[in-house]
Coordinates of C-alpha atoms in Angstrom, one line a residue:
Chain A
M1 CA -14.9 -0.3 -44.5
N2 CA -16.3 -3.8 -44.7
I3 CA -17.5 -4.3 -41.2
S4 CA -21.0 -5.6 -40.6
S5 CA -23.3 -3.0 -39.0
H6 CA -23.7 -5.3 -36.0
R7 CA -20.0 -5.3 -35.3
R8 CA -19.8 -1.6 -35.8
T9 CA -22.5 -0.7 -33.3
R10 CA -21.1 -3.1 -30.8
D11 CA -17.7 -1.5 -31.2
R12 CA -19.2 2.0 -30.8
V13 CA -21.0 1.0 -27.6
V14 CA -18.0 -0.7 -26.1
T15 CA -15.8 2.2 -27.0
V16 CA -18.1 4.8 -25.3
L17 CA -18.3 2.7 -22.2
T18 CA -14.5 2.3 -22.1
Y19 CA -13.9 6.0 -22.4
A20 CA -16.6 6.6 -19.8
A21 CA -14.8 4.4 -17.3
M22 CA -11.5 6.3 -18.0
V23 CA -13.1 9.7 -17.5
F24 CA -14.7 8.5 -14.3
V25 CA -11.4 7.4 -12.9
L26 CA -9.6 10.5 -14.0
L27 CA -12.2 12.7 -12.3
L28 CA -11.6 10.8 -9.0
P29 CA -8.7 12.9 -7.6
F30 CA -10.6 16.1 -8.3
A31 CA -13.7 14.7 -6.8
L32 CA -11.8 13.8 -3.7
F33 CA -10.3 17.2 -3.3
V34 CA -13.6 19.1 -4.1
G35 CA -15.7 16.9 -1.9
L36 CA -13.5 17.4 1.1
A37 CA -12.9 21.1 0.4
V38 CA -16.7 21.8 0.2
K39 CA -17.2 19.9 3.5
S40 CA -14.5 21.8 5.3
D41 CA -15.8 25.2 4.1
L42 CA -17.9 25.6 7.2
L43 CA -14.8 25.7 9.3
F44 CA -13.3 28.6 7.2
R45 CA -16.2 30.9 7.9
E46 CA -15.0 31.5 11.5
H47 CA -11.3 30.6 11.4
S48 CA -8.4 31.6 9.2
L49 CA -6.1 29.0 7.6
G50 CA -3.2 30.2 9.7
D51 CA -5.2 29.9 12.9
L52 CA -6.3 26.4 12.1
L53 CA -2.8 25.1 11.2
F54 CA -0.7 26.9 13.8
S55 CA -2.8 27.1 16.9
S56 CA -2.4 24.3 19.4
V57 CA -5.7 24.7 21.3
W58 CA -8.0 21.9 20.5
R59 CA -11.4 22.4 22.2
P60 CA -14.1 21.2 19.8
S61 CA -16.9 21.8 22.3
S62 CA -16.1 25.6 22.5
G63 CA -15.3 25.9 18.8
E64 CA -11.5 26.1 19.0
F65 CA -9.8 24.0 16.4
G66 CA -6.0 24.1 16.4
F67 CA -4.5 21.3 14.3
K68 CA -0.9 21.9 15.3
P69 CA -0.6 19.0 17.8
F70 CA -2.0 16.6 15.2
I71 CA 0.2 17.8 12.4
V72 CA 3.3 17.8 14.6
G73 CA 2.4 14.4 15.9
S74 CA 2.0 13.0 12.4
V75 CA 5.4 14.5 11.3
Y76 CA 7.2 13.1 14.3
V77 CA 5.8 9.6 14.0
T78 CA 6.5 9.5 10.2
L79 CA 10.0 10.9 10.6
L80 CA 10.8 8.3 13.3
A81 CA 9.6 5.6 11.0
M82 CA 11.6 6.9 8.1
L83 CA 14.8 7.2 10.3
I84 CA 14.4 3.5 11.2
S85 CA 13.4 2.1 7.8
C86 CA 15.3 4.1 5.2
P87 CA 18.8 2.9 6.1
I88 CA 17.6 -0.7 6.4
C89 CA 15.8 -0.6 3.1
L90 CA 18.8 0.9 1.3
L91 CA 21.2 -1.7 2.7
S92 CA 18.9 -4.5 2.0
A93 CA 18.1 -3.3 -1.5
I94 CA 21.8 -3.3 -2.4
H95 CA 22.3 -6.6 -0.7
I96 CA 19.5 -8.3 -2.7
T97 CA 20.3 -6.8 -6.1
Q98 CA 24.1 -6.9 -5.9
Y99 CA 25.4 -9.5 -3.6
A100 CA 22.8 -12.1 -2.5
P101 CA 22.7 -15.4 -4.3
T102 CA 19.3 -16.1 -6.0
R103 CA 18.0 -18.3 -3.3
V104 CA 18.7 -15.7 -0.5
A105 CA 17.2 -13.0 -2.6
K106 CA 14.1 -15.1 -3.1
V107 CA 13.7 -15.6 0.6
V108 CA 14.0 -11.9 1.3
T109 CA 11.6 -10.9 -1.5
T110 CA 9.0 -13.5 -0.3
A111 CA 9.3 -12.0 3.2
I112 CA 8.7 -8.5 1.8
D113 CA 5.6 -9.8 -0.1
I114 CA 4.2 -11.3 3.1
L115 CA 4.9 -8.1 5.0
A116 CA 3.2 -6.1 2.3
G117 CA 0.1 -8.2 2.5
I118 CA -0.4 -8.1 6.3
P119 CA -3.4 -5.8 7.0
S120 CA -2.9 -2.7 9.0
V121 CA -5.1 -3.9 11.8
V122 CA -3.0 -7.0 12.3
Y123 CA 0.1 -4.8 12.5
G124 CA -1.8 -2.9 15.2
V125 CA -2.6 -6.0 17.2
W126 CA 1.0 -7.1 17.0
G127 CA 2.1 -3.6 18.0
M128 CA -0.1 -3.7 21.1
V129 CA 1.1 -7.2 22.1
G130 CA 4.7 -6.9 21.1
V131 CA 6.0 -3.4 20.6
V132 CA 4.1 -1.4 23.2
P133 CA 5.3 -3.5 26.3
F134 CA 8.8 -3.5 24.9
V135 CA 8.8 0.3 24.5
G136 CA 7.4 0.6 28.0
K137 CA 10.3 -1.5 29.4
I138 CA 12.9 0.6 27.6
A139 CA 11.3 3.7 29.0
G140 CA 11.5 2.1 32.4
W141 CA 15.2 1.5 32.0
C142 CA 15.7 5.1 31.0
G143 CA 13.8 6.2 34.1
I144 CA 10.9 7.6 32.3
Q145 CA 7.3 7.0 33.2
S146 CA 5.5 5.6 30.2
N147 CA 3.0 2.8 29.5
G148 CA 4.6 2.2 26.1
Y149 CA 1.9 3.9 24.1
S150 CA 4.1 6.5 22.5
I151 CA 5.3 8.0 19.2
L152 CA 8.3 5.6 19.5
A153 CA 6.0 2.6 19.4
G154 CA 4.1 4.2 16.5
G155 CA 7.3 4.9 14.7
I156 CA 8.5 1.3 15.1
V157 CA 5.3 -0.3 13.8
L158 CA 5.1 2.2 11.0
S159 CA 8.7 1.6 10.0
I160 CA 8.0 -2.1 9.5
M161 CA 4.9 -1.3 7.5
V162 CA 6.7 0.9 4.9
V163 CA 9.6 -1.4 4.4
P164 CA 8.0 -3.4 1.6
F165 CA 6.9 -0.2 -0.1
I166 CA 10.2 1.5 -0.1
L167 CA 12.3 -1.6 -0.7
N168 CA 10.3 -2.6 -3.8
I169 CA 10.9 0.8 -5.4
L170 CA 14.6 0.7 -4.4
M171 CA 15.1 -2.8 -5.8
E172 CA 13.4 -1.7 -9.0
I173 CA 15.8 1.3 -9.3
Y174 CA 19.0 -0.8 -8.8
R175 CA 17.7 -3.4 -11.3
T176 CA 17.2 -0.8 -14.0
I177 CA 20.7 0.6 -13.8
P178 CA 22.4 -0.5 -17.1
R179 CA 24.7 -3.5 -16.5
E180 CA 27.4 -1.8 -18.6
L181 CA 28.1 0.7 -15.8
T182 CA 29.0 -2.1 -13.4
E183 CA 31.0 -3.9 -16.0
V184 CA 33.0 -0.9 -17.0
S185 CA 33.7 0.0 -13.4
L186 CA 34.8 -3.5 -12.5
S187 CA 37.0 -3.8 -15.6
L188 CA 38.8 -0.5 -14.7
G189 CA 39.9 -2.2 -11.5
A190 CA 37.4 -1.0 -9.0
T191 CA 36.3 -3.5 -6.4
R192 CA 32.6 -4.5 -6.1
W193 CA 32.0 -2.2 -3.2
E194 CA 33.7 0.8 -4.9
T195 CA 31.5 0.2 -7.9
I196 CA 28.4 0.2 -5.8
R197 CA 29.5 3.2 -3.7
D198 CA 30.9 5.5 -6.5
V199 CA 29.0 4.4 -9.6
L200 CA 25.7 2.7 -8.8
N201 CA 24.7 4.8 -5.8
R202 CA 25.5 8.0 -7.6
K203 CA 23.4 6.9 -10.6
A204 CA 20.6 5.8 -8.3
L205 CA 20.6 8.8 -6.0
P206 CA 17.6 10.7 -7.4
G207 CA 15.7 7.4 -7.4
I208 CA 16.7 6.7 -3.8
L209 CA 15.5 10.1 -2.7
A210 CA 12.3 9.7 -4.5
A211 CA 11.7 6.3 -2.9
F212 CA 12.2 7.8 0.5
G213 CA 9.8 10.6 -0.4
F214 CA 7.1 8.2 -1.5
G215 CA 7.7 6.2 1.6
F216 CA 7.2 9.4 3.7
A217 CA 3.9 10.1 1.9
R218 CA 2.8 6.6 2.4
A219 CA 3.6 6.5 6.1
F220 CA 2.0 9.9 6.6
G221 CA -1.5 8.5 5.8
E222 CA -1.2 5.2 7.6
T223 CA -4.1 5.0 10.0
M224 CA -5.1 1.9 12.0
A225 CA -1.9 0.5 13.2
V226 CA -0.5 3.8 14.3
L227 CA -3.9 4.7 15.9
M228 CA -3.7 1.5 18.0
V229 CA -0.2 2.1 19.5
V230 CA 0.5 5.8 19.6
G231 CA -1.5 6.7 22.7
N232 CA -3.8 9.4 21.2
V233 CA -3.4 12.3 23.6
V234 CA -3.9 15.8 22.3
K235 CA -0.6 17.4 23.1
I236 CA 2.6 18.1 21.2
P237 CA 5.0 15.2 22.0
E238 CA 8.2 16.3 23.7
G239 CA 10.1 13.1 23.9
L240 CA 10.2 9.7 22.3
F241 CA 8.1 8.1 25.0
D242 CA 5.4 10.8 24.9
P243 CA 2.1 9.8 23.4
G244 CA 1.1 11.6 20.2
Y245 CA -2.1 12.0 18.1
P246 CA -1.5 11.9 14.4
L247 CA -4.0 13.3 11.9
P248 CA -5.3 10.0 10.5
A249 CA -5.8 8.8 14.0
L250 CA -7.9 11.9 14.8
I251 CA -10.1 11.3 11.8
A252 CA -10.6 7.6 12.6
N253 CA -11.1 8.1 16.3
S254 CA -13.6 10.9 16.3
F255 CA -15.8 10.3 13.3
G256 CA -18.3 8.1 15.2
E257 CA -18.7 10.2 18.3
L258 CA -18.7 13.7 16.9
G259 CA -20.0 13.1 13.4
S260 CA -23.3 14.6 14.2
I261 CA -22.2 18.2 15.1
P262 CA -21.7 20.0 11.8
E263 CA -18.7 22.1 12.8
I264 CA -16.8 19.1 14.2
E265 CA -17.6 17.1 11.1
S266 CA -16.3 19.9 9.1
A267 CA -13.1 20.0 11.2
L268 CA -12.5 16.3 10.5
M269 CA -13.1 16.8 6.8
F270 CA -10.5 19.6 7.0
A271 CA -8.1 17.1 8.7
A272 CA -8.6 14.7 5.8
L273 CA -8.1 17.6 3.4
I274 CA -4.7 18.4 5.0
L275 CA -3.7 14.8 4.6
L276 CA -4.8 14.6 1.0
V277 CA -3.0 17.8 0.1
V278 CA 0.2 16.7 1.7
V279 CA 0.2 13.3 0.0
L280 CA -0.8 14.8 -3.4
I281 CA 1.9 17.5 -3.2
F282 CA 4.5 14.9 -2.2
N283 CA 3.5 12.5 -5.0
A284 CA 3.2 15.2 -7.7
T285 CA 6.5 16.8 -6.9
L286 CA 8.4 13.4 -6.8
R287 CA 6.7 12.2 -10.1
W288 CA 7.6 15.4 -11.8
L289 CA 11.2 15.2 -10.6
I290 CA 11.4 11.6 -11.8
I291 CA 10.1 12.6 -15.2
K292 CA 12.6 15.4 -15.4
A293 CA 15.5 13.1 -14.3
E294 CA 14.5 10.5 -16.9
R295 CA 14.6 13.0 -19.7
Y296 CA 18.3 14.0 -19.1
Chain B
M1 CA 34.7 -33.5 -19.4
M2 CA 37.8 -31.5 -20.3
E3 CA 35.7 -28.6 -21.4
E4 CA 33.8 -28.5 -18.2
K5 CA 36.9 -28.4 -16.1
K6 CA 38.2 -25.5 -18.1
L7 CA 35.0 -23.6 -17.6
S8 CA 35.1 -24.1 -13.9
D9 CA 38.7 -22.9 -13.8
I10 CA 37.7 -19.8 -15.7
R11 CA 34.9 -19.2 -13.3
A12 CA 37.2 -19.5 -10.3
M13 CA 39.6 -17.1 -11.9
V14 CA 36.8 -14.6 -12.5
K15 CA 35.6 -15.0 -9.0
S16 CA 39.1 -14.4 -7.5
H17 CA 39.3 -11.2 -9.5
E18 CA 35.9 -10.1 -8.3
R19 CA 37.2 -10.4 -4.7
P20 CA 38.1 -7.1 -3.1
A21 CA 41.7 -5.9 -3.1
R22 CA 43.1 -7.4 0.1
T23 CA 44.6 -4.3 1.5
G24 CA 43.7 -2.7 4.8
R25 CA 41.1 0.0 4.5
K26 CA 39.5 -0.9 1.2
L27 CA 38.8 -4.4 2.4
G28 CA 37.7 -3.3 5.8
E29 CA 35.1 -0.9 4.4
E30 CA 33.6 -3.5 2.1
V31 CA 33.5 -6.1 4.9
F32 CA 31.9 -3.6 7.2
F33 CA 29.1 -2.6 4.7
R34 CA 28.5 -6.1 3.6
S35 CA 27.9 -7.2 7.1
L36 CA 25.6 -4.3 7.6
M37 CA 23.7 -5.3 4.5
N38 CA 23.4 -8.9 5.7
I39 CA 22.1 -7.6 9.0
A40 CA 19.5 -5.5 7.3
S41 CA 18.2 -8.4 5.2
V42 CA 18.2 -10.8 8.2
L43 CA 16.4 -8.1 10.2
I44 CA 13.6 -7.9 7.6
V45 CA 13.1 -11.6 7.3
G46 CA 13.4 -11.9 11.1
V47 CA 10.7 -9.3 11.8
M48 CA 8.4 -11.0 9.3
G49 CA 9.0 -14.2 11.1
I50 CA 8.4 -12.7 14.5
I51 CA 5.1 -11.0 13.4
L52 CA 3.7 -14.2 11.9
L53 CA 4.8 -16.4 14.8
S54 CA 3.4 -14.1 17.4
I55 CA 0.1 -13.7 15.5
F56 CA -0.1 -17.5 15.0
Y57 CA 1.0 -18.3 18.5
K58 CA -1.6 -16.0 20.1
G59 CA -4.2 -16.9 17.6
V60 CA -4.0 -20.7 17.7
S61 CA -4.2 -20.7 21.5
T62 CA -7.4 -18.6 21.5
F63 CA -9.0 -19.9 18.4
S64 CA -12.1 -22.1 18.6
W65 CA -14.3 -23.4 15.7
S66 CA -17.4 -22.1 17.3
M67 CA -16.2 -18.6 16.6
L68 CA -16.6 -19.2 12.9
L69 CA -20.2 -20.5 13.3
E70 CA -21.8 -18.0 15.6
D71 CA -23.0 -14.4 15.0
M72 CA -21.8 -11.8 17.4
G73 CA -25.1 -11.3 19.0
S74 CA -25.8 -8.4 21.4
G75 CA -23.2 -7.6 24.0
F76 CA -20.3 -9.2 22.1
Y77 CA -17.8 -6.6 23.1
L78 CA -19.1 -6.9 26.7
N79 CA -18.0 -10.5 26.9
R80 CA -21.4 -12.1 26.4
G81 CA -20.1 -14.8 24.0
G82 CA -20.7 -15.1 20.3
G83 CA -18.5 -15.5 17.3
I84 CA -17.4 -13.5 14.3
K85 CA -19.3 -15.3 11.6
N86 CA -21.2 -12.1 10.6
A87 CA -17.9 -10.1 10.4
I88 CA -16.4 -12.8 8.1
I89 CA -19.4 -13.0 5.9
G90 CA -19.8 -9.2 5.9
S91 CA -16.2 -8.7 4.9
L92 CA -16.5 -11.3 2.1
Y93 CA -19.7 -9.7 0.7
L94 CA -18.1 -6.3 0.9
S95 CA -14.7 -7.1 -0.7
L96 CA -16.1 -9.5 -3.3
S97 CA -18.6 -7.0 -4.7
A98 CA -16.1 -4.1 -4.4
T99 CA -13.5 -6.1 -6.3
L100 CA -16.0 -7.0 -9.0
L101 CA -17.1 -3.4 -9.5
A102 CA -13.5 -2.2 -9.5
L103 CA -12.6 -4.9 -12.0
L104 CA -15.3 -3.8 -14.4
V105 CA -14.3 -0.1 -14.2
G106 CA -10.6 -0.8 -13.9
L107 CA -10.3 -3.2 -16.8
A108 CA -12.1 -0.7 -19.1
C109 CA -9.8 2.1 -17.9
A110 CA -6.6 0.0 -18.4
L111 CA -7.7 -1.1 -21.8
C112 CA -8.6 2.5 -22.7
M113 CA -5.1 3.6 -21.9
N114 CA -3.3 0.7 -23.7
V115 CA -5.5 0.2 -26.7
Y116 CA -7.4 3.4 -27.4
L117 CA -5.0 6.1 -26.2
V118 CA -1.8 4.3 -27.0
R119 CA -0.9 6.8 -29.8
H120 CA -1.8 9.9 -27.8
R121 CA 1.4 10.1 -25.8
R122 CA 0.5 13.4 -24.0
I123 CA -3.0 12.3 -22.9
L124 CA -1.6 8.9 -21.8
N125 CA 1.2 10.5 -19.7
A126 CA -1.3 12.9 -18.1
A127 CA -3.6 10.0 -17.3
R128 CA -0.8 7.9 -15.8
F129 CA 0.3 10.9 -13.8
L130 CA -3.2 11.4 -12.3
L131 CA -3.5 7.6 -11.6
D132 CA -0.1 7.6 -9.8
L133 CA -1.3 10.6 -7.7
I134 CA -4.4 8.8 -6.4
W135 CA -2.6 5.5 -6.1
G136 CA -0.8 7.0 -3.1
V137 CA -3.9 8.4 -1.3
P138 CA -4.4 6.7 2.1
S139 CA -7.5 4.8 2.8
I140 CA -8.7 7.0 5.6
I141 CA -9.3 9.8 3.0
Y142 CA -11.5 7.5 1.0
G143 CA -13.3 6.8 4.3
A144 CA -13.9 10.5 4.9
F145 CA -14.8 11.0 1.3
G146 CA -17.2 8.1 1.3
F147 CA -18.8 9.5 4.4
S148 CA -19.5 12.8 2.8
L149 CA -20.6 11.1 -0.4
M150 CA -23.1 9.1 1.7
V151 CA -24.4 12.3 3.4
F152 CA -24.6 14.0 0.0
F153 CA -26.7 11.2 -1.6
G154 CA -28.7 10.6 1.6
I155 CA -27.7 7.0 2.0
K156 CA -27.5 5.6 5.5
T157 CA -24.5 3.6 6.8
S158 CA -24.9 0.3 5.0
L159 CA -23.1 -2.4 3.1
L160 CA -23.8 -0.5 -0.1
A161 CA -22.0 2.6 1.1
G162 CA -19.1 0.4 2.2
I163 CA -19.0 -1.3 -1.2
I164 CA -18.9 2.1 -3.0
T165 CA -16.1 3.4 -0.7
V166 CA -14.0 0.3 -1.0
T167 CA -14.4 0.3 -4.8
L168 CA -13.1 3.8 -5.1
F169 CA -10.2 2.8 -2.7
I170 CA -9.0 -0.3 -4.6
L171 CA -9.7 1.1 -8.1
P172 CA -6.3 2.8 -8.5
I173 CA -4.5 -0.2 -7.2
M174 CA -6.3 -2.5 -9.6
I175 CA -5.7 -0.2 -12.6
R176 CA -2.1 0.2 -11.9
A177 CA -1.5 -3.5 -11.6
I178 CA -3.4 -4.3 -14.8
D179 CA -1.7 -1.4 -16.6
E180 CA 1.7 -2.7 -15.7
V181 CA 0.9 -6.1 -17.4
M182 CA -0.8 -4.5 -20.4
K183 CA 2.3 -2.3 -21.0
T184 CA 4.3 -5.4 -21.7
V185 CA 2.0 -6.6 -24.6
P186 CA 4.2 -6.4 -27.7
A187 CA 3.0 -3.7 -30.2
G188 CA 3.3 -6.4 -33.0
L189 CA 0.4 -8.3 -31.5
S190 CA -2.1 -5.4 -31.6
E191 CA -0.8 -4.3 -35.0
S192 CA -1.3 -7.7 -36.6
V193 CA -4.8 -8.0 -35.0
L194 CA -5.8 -4.6 -36.3
S195 CA -4.4 -5.2 -39.7
M196 CA -6.6 -8.4 -39.9
G197 CA -9.6 -6.0 -39.7
S198 CA -10.6 -6.3 -36.1
T199 CA -12.1 -3.3 -34.3
R200 CA -10.3 -1.8 -31.4
S201 CA -13.0 -3.1 -29.0
E202 CA -12.4 -6.6 -30.3
L203 CA -8.7 -6.2 -29.9
S204 CA -9.3 -5.1 -26.3
Y205 CA -11.8 -7.6 -25.1
K206 CA -10.7 -10.6 -27.1
V207 CA -7.0 -10.4 -27.5
Y208 CA -5.7 -8.2 -24.7
L209 CA -7.9 -9.8 -22.1
R210 CA -6.7 -13.3 -23.0
Q211 CA -3.0 -12.3 -23.3
C212 CA -3.0 -10.5 -20.0
F213 CA -5.2 -13.0 -18.1
P214 CA -2.6 -14.1 -15.6
G215 CA -1.8 -10.5 -14.8
I216 CA -5.4 -9.6 -14.4
V217 CA -6.0 -12.5 -12.0
T218 CA -3.0 -11.3 -9.9
A219 CA -4.4 -7.7 -9.9
V220 CA -7.8 -8.9 -8.8
L221 CA -6.3 -10.9 -6.0
L222 CA -4.1 -8.0 -4.9
A223 CA -7.1 -5.7 -4.9
F224 CA -9.2 -8.2 -3.0
G225 CA -6.5 -8.6 -0.4
R226 CA -6.4 -4.8 0.1
A227 CA -10.2 -4.6 0.3
I228 CA -10.6 -7.4 2.8
G229 CA -7.8 -6.1 5.1
D230 CA -8.5 -2.4 5.2
A231 CA -10.4 -1.0 8.1
A232 CA -9.8 2.8 7.9
S233 CA -11.9 3.2 4.8
V234 CA -15.0 1.4 6.1
L235 CA -14.8 2.4 9.7
Y236 CA -17.7 4.9 9.5
V237 CA -19.6 4.1 6.3
T238 CA -20.7 0.5 7.1
G239 CA -22.2 1.1 10.5
E240 CA -22.2 -1.7 13.0
S241 CA -24.2 -4.8 13.2
A242 CA -24.1 -8.0 15.3
R243 CA -26.0 -10.0 12.7
T244 CA -25.1 -11.4 9.3
P245 CA -26.2 -8.9 6.6
T246 CA -29.1 -10.0 4.4
S247 CA -29.5 -6.9 2.1
L248 CA -27.4 -4.2 0.6
M249 CA -29.0 -1.6 3.0
D250 CA -28.1 -3.5 6.1
N251 CA -25.4 -2.3 8.4
V252 CA -22.4 -4.5 8.5
T253 CA -19.3 -5.0 10.7
T254 CA -16.2 -6.1 8.7
L255 CA -13.5 -8.4 10.1
P256 CA -10.8 -5.7 10.5
V257 CA -13.1 -3.3 12.3
A258 CA -14.3 -6.2 14.5
I259 CA -10.7 -6.9 15.4
Y260 CA -10.1 -3.2 16.2
N261 CA -13.2 -3.1 18.5
Q262 CA -12.4 -6.4 20.1
I263 CA -8.9 -5.5 21.1
N264 CA -10.1 -2.2 22.6
S265 CA -12.6 -4.0 24.8
P266 CA -11.8 -4.0 28.5
H267 CA -12.6 -7.7 28.8
A268 CA -9.7 -10.1 28.5
A269 CA -11.8 -12.8 26.9
T270 CA -12.9 -10.5 24.1
Q271 CA -9.3 -9.4 23.6
D272 CA -8.4 -13.1 23.2
K273 CA -11.0 -13.3 20.4
A274 CA -9.3 -10.3 18.7
Y275 CA -6.1 -12.4 18.5
A276 CA -8.0 -15.3 17.0
S277 CA -9.7 -13.0 14.5
A278 CA -6.4 -11.4 13.5
F279 CA -5.1 -15.0 13.0
I280 CA -8.0 -15.8 10.7
L281 CA -7.6 -12.6 8.7
T282 CA -3.8 -13.2 8.3
L283 CA -4.5 -16.8 7.1
V284 CA -7.0 -15.4 4.5
I285 CA -4.4 -12.9 3.3
L286 CA -1.7 -15.5 3.1
A287 CA -4.0 -17.9 1.2
I288 CA -4.8 -15.2 -1.3
S289 CA -1.1 -14.4 -1.8
L290 CA -0.3 -18.1 -2.4
L291 CA -3.3 -18.5 -4.7
S292 CA -2.2 -15.6 -6.8
R293 CA 1.3 -17.0 -7.2
Y294 CA -0.1 -20.4 -8.2
I295 CA -2.6 -19.0 -10.7
S296 CA -0.3 -16.6 -12.4
K297 CA 2.1 -19.5 -12.9
R298 CA -0.5 -21.9 -14.1
Y299 CA -2.3 -19.7 -16.6
Q300 CA 0.9 -18.3 -18.1
K301 CA 0.7 -21.0 -20.8
Y302 CA -2.7 -19.9 -22.1
R303 CA -1.3 -16.7 -23.3
I304 CA -1.4 -16.0 -27.1
Y305 CA 2.0 -14.7 -27.7

């Protein structure tokens, strides 16, 4: 080796620093999990996991922590959002990648980029100004008493926020399908639509499901915008116009007021832990499925 | 001329063949779904337009220049006047330093994966898997984690705690964006550089850095946009302050948190200021997005290969 010693030492130092950065980053997910788990340990001394997850009594002052209303609230709001945004994303992804002329596709992708950039709080402000009164009005027409702060409002705002996320994955999936599939199908006499329906969609199906799953995980942890429009009442919502109280909103709302009492702090950390575990399980399973699907 | 006409004829022929068979159900189904697709795309663009328009409309009518020049002062949320200068400056301090820190760590991490570990497929796949996992972790969890980290190290709520939390939050975003660009560097480039006798670190920091410069700039701006717009991660680690921060240990209110507090105020005048602040934040984000498009186009020509 004909390297000057100066270059060699510099190479060594830089290499060590580079590896250190890598190790630091790779430890982050474990640190997140361990940090939150240690903090929520206090809660487990007096309550069992089943109690915490399936009891619906939430009285922090008398030491009763049932997370069921929050978990159910989260699931409802997220499912609503997915119900609204999944079909729209799928249709639009097919439109952009298969039918739309370049200029139209560019307009839509720019719109998606802008939607992706808008901060959560701004969505929240818009939700309070635009969506909440609208939902209140609809409730009025249906003859239900509601001020508009409801899981429906949360679901609508959330559905718009996850559109760019899901749509980008979907477009990527349709773009990576080999062109030959389309060509062969068309040359065999299938129409454009039959090609999409019977060939492309079938090929893309695992990817589509994965995109919806990622969207769900993403929406599940969204905090500020949902917090601002969902009403935040500790109760299991029974209808679309009922207020709910999702997990992230619980964490964001009560940190400041209750952070000083150790047991409540521990309960909030446990809430964060539930969120983290749900998101990690979703992401890990879907990644694993994608890797499996790619192999065959 | 002749040739051209022929070509257009052929195009027309191909086009007419691509048209759906004009028989009842088949055609109906395609027309039905195509119109649904058009509606979906129009809906997305329309909603984007509605959001921007209503934010701009509300914001312009409530905006005043004095908001940019005054600190909040005491009793801001109780309608005692004041602007949001401290929130804007605080947000800039916070997100600029977090972006810088995340760039230092993230760049090293992305280089490590693409230059050093490139031959160890298994380790590389595992690393990318872990990175994908934390990429999806919502910001509120970093907020909770940052809070417990703060308690663990005995730091009080401060700008510093906020910077650390936000750095952790944008790190995965940054790494993934840089990694995507570095994956596209052709293997031939690194092979030729290595065969000329350069070390791996020189390959990383002289060749890769320059080759991927446009992508890195885009990644930085993306991460910066996330950092400045996120409220959930800093909600309880930066504390609150009505003055412009002067040191790392000062409490600081960021712009998104200020918006959240303003809109929850019972006073209509303070709520109006929330609209104006949301307008300012949206403008900043849009400017960043435009800038990143421009820069990535402009610097494309300085790439090596």
